mmCIF file of C-alpha atoms in Angstrom:
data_model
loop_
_atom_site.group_PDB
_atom_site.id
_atom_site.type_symbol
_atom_site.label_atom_id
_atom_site.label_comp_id
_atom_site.label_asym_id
_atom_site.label_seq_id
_atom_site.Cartn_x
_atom_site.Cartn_y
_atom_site.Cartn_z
ATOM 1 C CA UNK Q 34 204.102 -103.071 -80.767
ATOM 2 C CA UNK Q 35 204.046 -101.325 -83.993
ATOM 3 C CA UNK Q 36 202.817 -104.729 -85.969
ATOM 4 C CA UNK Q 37 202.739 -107.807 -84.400
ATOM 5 C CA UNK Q 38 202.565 -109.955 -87.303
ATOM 6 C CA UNK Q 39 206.451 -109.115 -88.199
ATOM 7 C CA UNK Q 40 208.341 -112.123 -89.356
ATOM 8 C CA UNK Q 41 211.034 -112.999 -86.924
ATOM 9 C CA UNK Q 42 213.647 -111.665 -90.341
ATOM 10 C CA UNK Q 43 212.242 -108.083 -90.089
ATOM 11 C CA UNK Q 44 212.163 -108.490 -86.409
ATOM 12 C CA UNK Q 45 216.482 -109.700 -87.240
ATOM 13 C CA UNK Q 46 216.938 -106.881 -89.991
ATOM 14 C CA UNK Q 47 215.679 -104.117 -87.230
ATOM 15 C CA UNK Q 48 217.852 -105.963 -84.434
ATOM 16 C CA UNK Q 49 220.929 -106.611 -86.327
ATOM 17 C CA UNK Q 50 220.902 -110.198 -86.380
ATOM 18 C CA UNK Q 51 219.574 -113.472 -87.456
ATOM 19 C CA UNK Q 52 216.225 -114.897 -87.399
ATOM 20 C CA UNK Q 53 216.766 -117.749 -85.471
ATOM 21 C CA UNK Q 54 218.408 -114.947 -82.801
ATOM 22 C CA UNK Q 55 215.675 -113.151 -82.765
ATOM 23 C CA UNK Q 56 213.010 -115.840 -82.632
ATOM 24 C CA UNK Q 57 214.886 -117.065 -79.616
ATOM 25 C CA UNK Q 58 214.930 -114.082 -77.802
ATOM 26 C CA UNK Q 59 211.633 -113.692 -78.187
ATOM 27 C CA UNK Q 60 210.834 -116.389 -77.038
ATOM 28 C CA UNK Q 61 213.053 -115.918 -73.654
ATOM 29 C CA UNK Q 62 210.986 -112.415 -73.197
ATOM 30 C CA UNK Q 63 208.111 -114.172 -73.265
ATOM 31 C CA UNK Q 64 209.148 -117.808 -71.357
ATOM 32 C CA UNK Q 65 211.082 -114.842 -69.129
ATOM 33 C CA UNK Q 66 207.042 -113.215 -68.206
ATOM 34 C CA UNK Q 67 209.195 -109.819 -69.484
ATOM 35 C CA UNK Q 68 207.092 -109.796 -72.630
ATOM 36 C CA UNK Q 69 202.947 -110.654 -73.274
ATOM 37 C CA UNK Q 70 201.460 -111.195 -76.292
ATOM 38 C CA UNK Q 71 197.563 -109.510 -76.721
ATOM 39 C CA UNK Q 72 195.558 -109.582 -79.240
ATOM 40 C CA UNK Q 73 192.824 -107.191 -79.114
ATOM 41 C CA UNK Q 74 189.349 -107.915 -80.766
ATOM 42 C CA UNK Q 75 186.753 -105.627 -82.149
ATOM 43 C CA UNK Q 76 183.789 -106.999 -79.664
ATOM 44 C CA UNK Q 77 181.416 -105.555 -81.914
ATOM 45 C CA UNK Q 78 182.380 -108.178 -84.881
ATOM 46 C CA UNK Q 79 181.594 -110.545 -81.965
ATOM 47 C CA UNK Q 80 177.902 -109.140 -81.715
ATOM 48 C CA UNK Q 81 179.056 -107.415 -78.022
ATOM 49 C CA UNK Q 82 177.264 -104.603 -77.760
ATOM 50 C CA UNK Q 83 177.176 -104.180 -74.219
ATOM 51 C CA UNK Q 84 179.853 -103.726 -71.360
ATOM 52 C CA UNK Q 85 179.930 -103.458 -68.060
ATOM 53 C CA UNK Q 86 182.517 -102.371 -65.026
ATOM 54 C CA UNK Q 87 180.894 -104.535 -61.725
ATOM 55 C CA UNK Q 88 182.031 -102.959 -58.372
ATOM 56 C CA UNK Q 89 181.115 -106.174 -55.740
ATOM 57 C CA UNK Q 90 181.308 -106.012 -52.490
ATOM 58 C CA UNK Q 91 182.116 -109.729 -51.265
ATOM 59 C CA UNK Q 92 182.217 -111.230 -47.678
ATOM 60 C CA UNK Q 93 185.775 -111.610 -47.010
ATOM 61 C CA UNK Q 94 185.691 -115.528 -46.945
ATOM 62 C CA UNK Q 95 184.099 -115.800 -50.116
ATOM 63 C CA UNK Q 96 186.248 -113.126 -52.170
ATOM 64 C CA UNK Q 97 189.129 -115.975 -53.517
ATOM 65 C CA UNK Q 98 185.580 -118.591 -54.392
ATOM 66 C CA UNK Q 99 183.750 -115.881 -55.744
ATOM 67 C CA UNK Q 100 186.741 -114.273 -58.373
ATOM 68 C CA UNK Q 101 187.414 -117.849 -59.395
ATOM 69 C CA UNK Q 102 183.984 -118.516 -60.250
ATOM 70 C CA UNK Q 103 183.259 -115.333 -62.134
ATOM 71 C CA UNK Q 104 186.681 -115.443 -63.647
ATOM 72 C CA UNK Q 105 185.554 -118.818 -65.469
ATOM 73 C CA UNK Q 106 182.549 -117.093 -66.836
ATOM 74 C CA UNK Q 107 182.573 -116.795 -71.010
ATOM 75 C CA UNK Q 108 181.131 -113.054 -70.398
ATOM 76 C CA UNK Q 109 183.647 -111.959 -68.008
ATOM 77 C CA UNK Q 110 186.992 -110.241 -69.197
ATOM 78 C CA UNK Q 111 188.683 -109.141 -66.315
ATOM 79 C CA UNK Q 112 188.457 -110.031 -62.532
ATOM 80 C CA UNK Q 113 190.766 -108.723 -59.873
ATOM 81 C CA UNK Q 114 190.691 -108.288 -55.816
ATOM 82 C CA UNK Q 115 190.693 -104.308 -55.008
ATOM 83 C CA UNK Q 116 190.727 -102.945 -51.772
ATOM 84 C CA UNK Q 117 187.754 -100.102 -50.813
ATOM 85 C CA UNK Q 118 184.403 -99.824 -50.814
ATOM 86 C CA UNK Q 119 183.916 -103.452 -52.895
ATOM 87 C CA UNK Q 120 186.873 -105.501 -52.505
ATOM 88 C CA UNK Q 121 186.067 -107.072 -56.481
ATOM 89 C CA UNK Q 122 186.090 -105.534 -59.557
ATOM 90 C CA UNK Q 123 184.736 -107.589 -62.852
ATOM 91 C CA UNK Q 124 184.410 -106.473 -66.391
ATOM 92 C CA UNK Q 125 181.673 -108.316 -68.793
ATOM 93 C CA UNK Q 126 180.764 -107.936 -72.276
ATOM 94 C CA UNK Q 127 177.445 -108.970 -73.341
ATOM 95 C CA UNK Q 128 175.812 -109.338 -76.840
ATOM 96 C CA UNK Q 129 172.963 -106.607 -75.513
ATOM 97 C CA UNK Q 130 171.709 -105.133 -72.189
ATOM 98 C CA UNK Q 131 168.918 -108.095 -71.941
ATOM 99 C CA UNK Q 132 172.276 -110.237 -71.930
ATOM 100 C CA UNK Q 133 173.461 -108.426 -69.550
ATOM 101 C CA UNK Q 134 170.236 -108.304 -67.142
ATOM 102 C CA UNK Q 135 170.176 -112.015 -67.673
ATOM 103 C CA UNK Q 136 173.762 -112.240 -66.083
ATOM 104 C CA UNK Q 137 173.186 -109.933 -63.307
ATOM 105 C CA UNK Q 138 169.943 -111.820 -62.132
ATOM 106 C CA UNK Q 139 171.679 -115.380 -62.761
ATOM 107 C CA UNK Q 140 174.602 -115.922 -62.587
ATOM 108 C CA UNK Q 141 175.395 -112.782 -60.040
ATOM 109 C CA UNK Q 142 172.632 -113.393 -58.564
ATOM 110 C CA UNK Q 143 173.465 -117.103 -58.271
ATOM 111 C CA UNK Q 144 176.695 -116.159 -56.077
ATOM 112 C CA UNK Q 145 175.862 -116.453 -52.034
ATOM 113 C CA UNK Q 146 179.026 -114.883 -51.053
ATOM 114 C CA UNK Q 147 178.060 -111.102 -52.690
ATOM 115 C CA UNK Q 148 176.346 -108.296 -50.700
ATOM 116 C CA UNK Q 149 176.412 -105.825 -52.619
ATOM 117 C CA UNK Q 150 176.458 -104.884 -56.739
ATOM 118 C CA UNK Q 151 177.109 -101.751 -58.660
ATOM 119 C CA UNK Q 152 176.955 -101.629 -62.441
ATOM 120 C CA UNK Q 153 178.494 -99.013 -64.145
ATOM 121 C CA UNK Q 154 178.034 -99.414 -68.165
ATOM 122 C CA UNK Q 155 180.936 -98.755 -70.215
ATOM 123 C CA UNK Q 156 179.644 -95.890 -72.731
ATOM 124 C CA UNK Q 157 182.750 -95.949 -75.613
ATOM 125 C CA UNK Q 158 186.298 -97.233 -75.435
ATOM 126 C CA UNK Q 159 188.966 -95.210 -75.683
ATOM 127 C CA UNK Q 160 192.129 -96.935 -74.766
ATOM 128 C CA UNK Q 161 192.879 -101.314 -74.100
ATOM 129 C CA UNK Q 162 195.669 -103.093 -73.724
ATOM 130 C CA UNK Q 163 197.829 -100.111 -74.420
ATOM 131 C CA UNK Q 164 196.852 -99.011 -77.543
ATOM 132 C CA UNK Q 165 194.771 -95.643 -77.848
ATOM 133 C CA UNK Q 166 191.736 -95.197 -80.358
ATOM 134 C CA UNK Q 167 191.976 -92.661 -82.494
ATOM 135 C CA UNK Q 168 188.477 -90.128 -82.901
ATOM 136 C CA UNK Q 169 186.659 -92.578 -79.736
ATOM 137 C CA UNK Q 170 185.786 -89.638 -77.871
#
């Protein structure tokens, strides 16, 4: 967690062992699911300027068509099944909030399985994939 670029020797040095040990069991953690590799990007190098947390409400026979389809999407970054008052939650990045407008009215709008939409925009980061950002609030 600390760098993940190590070599697999400083990886050995810190484990007290070899590198081809320590590549290996790396490797088992991660064949194993017991470890995941992330790499987190900077959006904004990406020109994202906009996010967005979508709360869907779905009819119950289209949830599992609807996820899969919006989970394919280049702009989405997270879908999941939730239980409440929307039974889908998606997160999208978009390069700007016409972007974003453009994939609420197409490609959300697109989907026949949704009844209802709320869009909450995502005002700063402060914490992804487990690391915390220092002075983001």
């Amino acid at each position: 967690m600390e760098d993940g670029r190590a070599p697999y020797t400083d990886l050995a040095r810190r484990a007290n062992t070899t590198a081809l040990t320590a590549r290996r069991r790396v490797e088992a953690l991660v064949n194993g699911q017991v470890l995941r590799l992330a790499t987190e990007v900077d959006l904004a190098r990406l020109g994202v300027r906009t996010e967005a947390l979508l709360w869907i409400t779905v009819a119950p026979g289209g949830l599992e068509e609807t996820g899969q389809q919006l989970s394919r999407h280049p702009q989405v970054r997270f879908a999941s099944a939730t239980t409440g008052s929307a039974n889908l939650l998606v997160a999208v990045a978009a390069t700007d909030l016409d972007a974003l407008y453009h994939f609420l009215s197409e490609t959300i709008g697109a989907l026949e399985h949704i009844t209802t939409l709320e869009v909450i925009p995502i005002l700063t980061g402060v914490k992804r994939t487990g690391l915390v950002r220092p002075g983001s609030l």
